[in-house]
Coordinates of N, CA and C in Angstrom, one line a residue:
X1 N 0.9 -1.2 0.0 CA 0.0 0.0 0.0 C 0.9 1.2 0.0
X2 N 1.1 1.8 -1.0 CA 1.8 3.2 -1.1 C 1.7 4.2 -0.4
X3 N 0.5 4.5 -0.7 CA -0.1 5.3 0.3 C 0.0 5.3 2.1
X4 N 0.3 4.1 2.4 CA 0.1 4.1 3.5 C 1.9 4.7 4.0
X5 N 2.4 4.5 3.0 CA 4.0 4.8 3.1 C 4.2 5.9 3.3
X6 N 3.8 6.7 2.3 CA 3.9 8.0 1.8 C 3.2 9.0 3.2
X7 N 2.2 8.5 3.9 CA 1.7 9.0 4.8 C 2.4 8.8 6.3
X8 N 2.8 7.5 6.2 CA 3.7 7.2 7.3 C 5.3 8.1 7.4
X9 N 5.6 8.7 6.2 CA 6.8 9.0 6.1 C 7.3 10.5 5.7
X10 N 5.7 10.9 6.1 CA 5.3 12.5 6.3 C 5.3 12.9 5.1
X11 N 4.4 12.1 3.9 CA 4.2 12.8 2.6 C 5.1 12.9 1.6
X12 N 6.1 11.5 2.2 CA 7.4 11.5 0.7 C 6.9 11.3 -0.3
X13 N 7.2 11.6 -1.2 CA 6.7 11.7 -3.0 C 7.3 9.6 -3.4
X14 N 5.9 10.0 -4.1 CA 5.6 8.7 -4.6 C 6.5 8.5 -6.1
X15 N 7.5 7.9 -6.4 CA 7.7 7.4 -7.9 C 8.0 6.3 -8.1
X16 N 7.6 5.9 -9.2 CA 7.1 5.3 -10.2 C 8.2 4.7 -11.4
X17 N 8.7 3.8 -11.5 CA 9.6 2.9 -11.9 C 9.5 1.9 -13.3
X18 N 9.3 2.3 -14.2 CA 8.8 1.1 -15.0 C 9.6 0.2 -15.2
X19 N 9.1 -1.4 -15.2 CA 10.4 -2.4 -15.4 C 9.6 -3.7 -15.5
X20 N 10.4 -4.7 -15.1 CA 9.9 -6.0 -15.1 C 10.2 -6.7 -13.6
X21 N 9.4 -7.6 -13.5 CA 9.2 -7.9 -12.6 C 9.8 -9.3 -12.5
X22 N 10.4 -10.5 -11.8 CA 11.2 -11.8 -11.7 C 10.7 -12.6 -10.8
X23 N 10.1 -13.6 -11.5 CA 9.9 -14.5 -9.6 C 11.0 -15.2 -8.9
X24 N 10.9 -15.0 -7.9 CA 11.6 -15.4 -6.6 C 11.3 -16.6 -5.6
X25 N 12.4 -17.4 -5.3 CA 11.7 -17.9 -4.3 C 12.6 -17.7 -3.1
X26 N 12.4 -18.0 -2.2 CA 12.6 -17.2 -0.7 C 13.4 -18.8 -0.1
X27 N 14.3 -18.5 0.4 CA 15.0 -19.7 0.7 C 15.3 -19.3 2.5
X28 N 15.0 -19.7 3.9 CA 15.8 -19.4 5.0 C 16.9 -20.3 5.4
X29 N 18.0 -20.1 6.4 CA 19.1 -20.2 6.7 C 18.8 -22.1 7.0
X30 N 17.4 -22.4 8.1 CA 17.0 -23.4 7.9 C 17.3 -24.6 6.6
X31 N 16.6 -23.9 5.6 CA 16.5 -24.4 4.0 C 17.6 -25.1 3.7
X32 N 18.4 -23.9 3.6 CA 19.5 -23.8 3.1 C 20.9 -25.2 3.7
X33 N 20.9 -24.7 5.1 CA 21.3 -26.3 6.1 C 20.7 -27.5 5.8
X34 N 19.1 -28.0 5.2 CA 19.1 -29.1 4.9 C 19.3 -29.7 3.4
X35 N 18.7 -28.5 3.0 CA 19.7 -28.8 1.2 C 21.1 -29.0 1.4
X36 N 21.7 -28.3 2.2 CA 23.1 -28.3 1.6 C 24.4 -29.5 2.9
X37 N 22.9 -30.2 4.0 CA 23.6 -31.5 4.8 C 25.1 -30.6 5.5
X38 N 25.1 -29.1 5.2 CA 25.7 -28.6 5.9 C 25.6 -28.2 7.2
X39 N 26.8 -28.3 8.5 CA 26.2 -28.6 10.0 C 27.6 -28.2 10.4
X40 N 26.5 -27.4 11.5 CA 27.3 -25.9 12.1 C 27.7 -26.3 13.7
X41 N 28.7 -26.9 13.6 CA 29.5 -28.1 14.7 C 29.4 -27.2 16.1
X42 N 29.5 -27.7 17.2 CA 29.3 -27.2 18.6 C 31.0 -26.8 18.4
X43 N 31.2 -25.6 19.1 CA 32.5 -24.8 19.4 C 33.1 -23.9 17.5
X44 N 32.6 -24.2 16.6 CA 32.7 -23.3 15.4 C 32.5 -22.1 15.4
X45 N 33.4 -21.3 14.5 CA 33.5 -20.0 14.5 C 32.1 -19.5 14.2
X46 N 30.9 -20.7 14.1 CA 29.8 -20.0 13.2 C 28.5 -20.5 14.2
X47 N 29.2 -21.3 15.5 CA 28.3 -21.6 16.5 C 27.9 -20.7 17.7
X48 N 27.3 -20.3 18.1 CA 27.4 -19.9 19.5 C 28.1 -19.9 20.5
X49 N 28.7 -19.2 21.1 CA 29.9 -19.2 22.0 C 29.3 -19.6 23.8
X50 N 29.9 -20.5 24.6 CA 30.0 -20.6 26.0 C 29.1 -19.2 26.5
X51 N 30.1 -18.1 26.4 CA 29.9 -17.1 27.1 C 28.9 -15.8 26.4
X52 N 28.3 -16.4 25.6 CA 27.1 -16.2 25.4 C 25.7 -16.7 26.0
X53 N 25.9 -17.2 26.5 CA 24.8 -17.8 27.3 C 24.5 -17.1 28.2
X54 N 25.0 -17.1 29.2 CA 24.4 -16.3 30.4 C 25.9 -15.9 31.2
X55 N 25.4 -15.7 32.5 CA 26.3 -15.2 32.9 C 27.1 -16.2 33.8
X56 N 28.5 -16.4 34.8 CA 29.5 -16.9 35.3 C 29.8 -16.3 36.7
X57 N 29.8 -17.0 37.8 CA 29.6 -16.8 38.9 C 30.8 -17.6 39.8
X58 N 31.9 -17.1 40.8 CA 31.8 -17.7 41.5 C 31.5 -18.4 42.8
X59 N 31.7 -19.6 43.2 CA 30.8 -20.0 44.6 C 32.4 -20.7 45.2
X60 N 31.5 -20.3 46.8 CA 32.6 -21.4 47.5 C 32.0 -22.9 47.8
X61 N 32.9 -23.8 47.3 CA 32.0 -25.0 47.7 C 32.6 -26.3 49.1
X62 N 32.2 -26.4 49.5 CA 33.1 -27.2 50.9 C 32.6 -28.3 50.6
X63 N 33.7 -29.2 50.7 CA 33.6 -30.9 50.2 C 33.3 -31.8 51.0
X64 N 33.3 -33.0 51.1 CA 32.8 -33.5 52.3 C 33.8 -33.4 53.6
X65 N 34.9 -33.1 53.0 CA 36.1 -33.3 53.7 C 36.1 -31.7 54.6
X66 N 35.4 -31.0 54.6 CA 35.4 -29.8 55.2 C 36.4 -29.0 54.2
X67 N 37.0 -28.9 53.0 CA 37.9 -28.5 52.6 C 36.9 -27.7 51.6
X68 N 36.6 -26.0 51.6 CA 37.0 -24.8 51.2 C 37.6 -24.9 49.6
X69 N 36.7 -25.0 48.5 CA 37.5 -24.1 47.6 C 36.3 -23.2 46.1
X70 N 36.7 -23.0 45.4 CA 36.5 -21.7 44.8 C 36.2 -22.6 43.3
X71 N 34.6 -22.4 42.8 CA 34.4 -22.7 41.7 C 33.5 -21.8 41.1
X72 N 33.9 -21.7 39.2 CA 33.4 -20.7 38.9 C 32.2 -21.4 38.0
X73 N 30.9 -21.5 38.1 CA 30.9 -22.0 37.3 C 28.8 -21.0 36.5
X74 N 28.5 -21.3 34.9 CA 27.7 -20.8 34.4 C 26.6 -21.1 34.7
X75 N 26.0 -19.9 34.9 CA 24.2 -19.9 35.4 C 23.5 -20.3 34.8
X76 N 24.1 -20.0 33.6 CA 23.0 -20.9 32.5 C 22.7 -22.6 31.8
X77 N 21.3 -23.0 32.4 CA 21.0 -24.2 32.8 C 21.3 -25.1 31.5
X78 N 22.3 -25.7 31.5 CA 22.5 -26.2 29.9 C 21.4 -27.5 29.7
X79 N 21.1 -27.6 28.7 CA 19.8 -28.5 28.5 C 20.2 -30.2 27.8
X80 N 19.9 -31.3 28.1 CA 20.4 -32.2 27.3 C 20.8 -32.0 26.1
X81 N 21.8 -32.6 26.0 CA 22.8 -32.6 24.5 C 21.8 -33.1 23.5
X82 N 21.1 -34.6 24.0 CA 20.4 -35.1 23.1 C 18.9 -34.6 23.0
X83 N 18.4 -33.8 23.7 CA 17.8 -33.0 23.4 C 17.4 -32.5 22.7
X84 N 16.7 -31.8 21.5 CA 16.6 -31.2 20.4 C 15.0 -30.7 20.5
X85 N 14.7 -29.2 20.6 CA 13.9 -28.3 20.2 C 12.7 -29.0 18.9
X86 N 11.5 -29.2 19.3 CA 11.0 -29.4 17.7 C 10.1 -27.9 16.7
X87 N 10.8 -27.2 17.4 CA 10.6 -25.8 16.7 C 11.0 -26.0 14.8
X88 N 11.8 -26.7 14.3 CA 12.5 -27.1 13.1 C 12.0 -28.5 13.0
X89 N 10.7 -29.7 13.5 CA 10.7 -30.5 13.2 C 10.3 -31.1 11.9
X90 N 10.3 -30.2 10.7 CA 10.0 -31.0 9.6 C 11.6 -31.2 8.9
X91 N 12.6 -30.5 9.3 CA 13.7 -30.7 8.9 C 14.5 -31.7 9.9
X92 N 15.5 -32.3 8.6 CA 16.6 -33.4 9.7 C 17.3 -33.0 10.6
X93 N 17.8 -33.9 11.4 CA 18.4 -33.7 13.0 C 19.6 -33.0 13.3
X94 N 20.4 -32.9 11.7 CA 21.7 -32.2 11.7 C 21.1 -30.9 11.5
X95 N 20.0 -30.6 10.5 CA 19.6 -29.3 10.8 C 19.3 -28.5 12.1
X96 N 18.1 -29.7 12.4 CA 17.9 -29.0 14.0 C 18.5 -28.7 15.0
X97 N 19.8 -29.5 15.1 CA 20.6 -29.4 16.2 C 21.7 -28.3 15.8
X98 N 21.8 -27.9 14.0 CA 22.4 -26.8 13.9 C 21.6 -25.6 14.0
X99 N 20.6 -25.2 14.1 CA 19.8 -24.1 13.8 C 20.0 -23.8 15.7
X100 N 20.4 -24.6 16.6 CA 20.2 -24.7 18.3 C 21.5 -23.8 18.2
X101 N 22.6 -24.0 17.5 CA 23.7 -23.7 17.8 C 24.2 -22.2 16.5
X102 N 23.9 -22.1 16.0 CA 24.2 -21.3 14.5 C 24.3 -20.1 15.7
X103 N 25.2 -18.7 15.2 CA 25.6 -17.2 16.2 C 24.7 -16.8 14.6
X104 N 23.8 -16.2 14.4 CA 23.1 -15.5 12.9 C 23.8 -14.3 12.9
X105 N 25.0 -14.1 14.1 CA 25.5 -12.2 13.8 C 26.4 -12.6 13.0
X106 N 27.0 -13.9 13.1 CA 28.1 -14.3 12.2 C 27.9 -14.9 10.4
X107 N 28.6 -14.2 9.5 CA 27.8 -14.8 8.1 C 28.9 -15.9 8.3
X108 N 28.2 -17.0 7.3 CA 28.8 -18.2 7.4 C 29.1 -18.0 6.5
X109 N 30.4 -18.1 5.6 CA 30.6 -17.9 4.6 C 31.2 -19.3 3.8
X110 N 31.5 -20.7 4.6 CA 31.4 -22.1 4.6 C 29.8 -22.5 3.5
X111 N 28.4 -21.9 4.6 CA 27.1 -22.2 4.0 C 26.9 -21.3 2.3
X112 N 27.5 -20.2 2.7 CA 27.5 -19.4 1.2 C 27.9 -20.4 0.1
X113 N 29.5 -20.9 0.2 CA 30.3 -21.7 -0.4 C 29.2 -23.0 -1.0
X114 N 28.7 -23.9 0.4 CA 28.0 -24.9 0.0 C 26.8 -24.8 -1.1
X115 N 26.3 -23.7 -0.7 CA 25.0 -23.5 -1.3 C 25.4 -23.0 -2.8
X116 N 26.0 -22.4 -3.0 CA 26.6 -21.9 -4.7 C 27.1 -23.4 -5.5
X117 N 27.6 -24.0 -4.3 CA 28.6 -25.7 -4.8 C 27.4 -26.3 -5.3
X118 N 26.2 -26.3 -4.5 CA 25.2 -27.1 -4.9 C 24.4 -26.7 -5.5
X119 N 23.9 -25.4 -6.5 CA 23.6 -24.7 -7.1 C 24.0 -25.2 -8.9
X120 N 25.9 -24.3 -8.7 CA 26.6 -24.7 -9.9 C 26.9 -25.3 -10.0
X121 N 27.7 -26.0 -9.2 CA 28.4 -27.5 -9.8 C 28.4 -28.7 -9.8
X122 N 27.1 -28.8 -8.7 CA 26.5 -30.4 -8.7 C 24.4 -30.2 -8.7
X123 N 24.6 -29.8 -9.3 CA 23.1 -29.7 -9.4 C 21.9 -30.8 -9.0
X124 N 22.8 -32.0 -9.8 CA 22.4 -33.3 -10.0 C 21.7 -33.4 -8.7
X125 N 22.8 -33.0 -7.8 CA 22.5 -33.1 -6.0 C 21.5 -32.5 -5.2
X126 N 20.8 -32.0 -6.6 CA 20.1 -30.7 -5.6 C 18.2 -30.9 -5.8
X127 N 17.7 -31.5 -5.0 CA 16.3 -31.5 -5.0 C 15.4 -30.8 -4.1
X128 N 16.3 -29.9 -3.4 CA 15.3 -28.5 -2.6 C 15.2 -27.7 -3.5
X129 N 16.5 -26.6 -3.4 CA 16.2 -25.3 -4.0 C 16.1 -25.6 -5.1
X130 N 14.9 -25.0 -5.7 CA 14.4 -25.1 -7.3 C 14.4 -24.0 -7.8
X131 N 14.2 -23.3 -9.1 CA 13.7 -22.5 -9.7 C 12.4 -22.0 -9.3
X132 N 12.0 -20.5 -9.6 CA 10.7 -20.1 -9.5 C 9.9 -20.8 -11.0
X133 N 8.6 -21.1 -10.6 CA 7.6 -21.2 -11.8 C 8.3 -20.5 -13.2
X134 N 8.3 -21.3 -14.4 CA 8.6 -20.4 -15.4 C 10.3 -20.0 -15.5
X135 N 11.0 -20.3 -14.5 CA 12.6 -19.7 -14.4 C 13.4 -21.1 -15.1
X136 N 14.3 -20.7 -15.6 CA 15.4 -21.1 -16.3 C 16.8 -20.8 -15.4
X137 N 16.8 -22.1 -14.7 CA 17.8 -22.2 -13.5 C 19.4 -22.3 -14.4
X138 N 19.3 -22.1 -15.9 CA 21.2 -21.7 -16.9 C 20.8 -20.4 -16.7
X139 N 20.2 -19.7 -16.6 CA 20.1 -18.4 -17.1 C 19.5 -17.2 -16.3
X140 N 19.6 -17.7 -14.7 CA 19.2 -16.8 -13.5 C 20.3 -16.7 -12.8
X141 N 20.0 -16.0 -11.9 CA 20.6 -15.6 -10.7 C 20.6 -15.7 -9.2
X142 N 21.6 -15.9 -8.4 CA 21.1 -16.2 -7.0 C 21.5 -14.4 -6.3
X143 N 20.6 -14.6 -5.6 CA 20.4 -13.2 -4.5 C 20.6 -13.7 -3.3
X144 N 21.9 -13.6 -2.8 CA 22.2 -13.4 -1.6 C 22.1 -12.5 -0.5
X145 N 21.5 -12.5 0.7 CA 21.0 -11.3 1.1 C 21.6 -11.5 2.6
X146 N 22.7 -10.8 2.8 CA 23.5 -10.6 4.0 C 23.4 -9.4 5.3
X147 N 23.0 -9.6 6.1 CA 22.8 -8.9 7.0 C 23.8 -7.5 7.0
X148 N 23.4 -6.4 7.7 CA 24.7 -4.9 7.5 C 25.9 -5.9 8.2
X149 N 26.7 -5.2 8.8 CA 27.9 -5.2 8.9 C 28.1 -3.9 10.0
X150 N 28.9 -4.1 11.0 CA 29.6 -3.1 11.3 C 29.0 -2.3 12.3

């Protein structure tokens, strides 16, 4: 709705572009991890970090032995390993357990790599991402859409 823009944005001037239009299809980070069986390992530069979690605390803890000592340890309640979220349940288990762990401030540029690999060079391989209706997957383009920076 234009208008609704134009008014939201204190009466910016509306123009008008003539062109053509391309279908698209919309691929998420999800998608993308089970098409491409790529999996975003616990402790990787593209996982989530420890100390992101919460916060770190020391305690004093006395043993049975009456003996006094000093442990630091995270507040944050870690959940079974084998555990898994079914927030992502129609996707496979390497997906889901990478979507638990993926940092999204960080671009993966490993998944970029995969996903272009499995695009151009082995296609054969490729029975998710498809072409839009009508598209000629020799003669399109991929749109990669990366978060700002900085």
């Amino acid at each position: 709705d234009s208008d609704l823009f134009c008014s939201f944005f204190r009466g910016a001037p509306l123009i008008s572009v003539p062109g053509q239009t391309f279908p698209v299809n919309n691929y998420y980070l999800e998608d993308l991890l089970d098409a491409t069986d790529h999996v975003i390992e616990e402790g990787s530069r593209y996982a989530l970090r420890d100390n992101n979690y919460g916060e770190k605390e020391s305690l004093y803890v006395t043993t049975r032995g009456g003996e006094k000592r000093k442990e630091v340890v995270d507040l944050y309640s870690q959940t079974d390993p084998l555990e898994v979220s079914s927030t992502y349940s129609e996707y496979k288990m390497s997906t889901r357990r990478s979507m638990e762990r993926v940092n999204e401030e960080v671009i993966n540029f490993d998944l970029i790599e995969d996903v272009l690999l499995l695009l151009l060079i082995r296609p054969e391989n490729n029975n998710t991402l498809v072409a839009p209706d009508g598209a000629d997957l020799s003669t399109g383009s991929i749109l990669v859409f990366l978060p700002g920076l900085g």
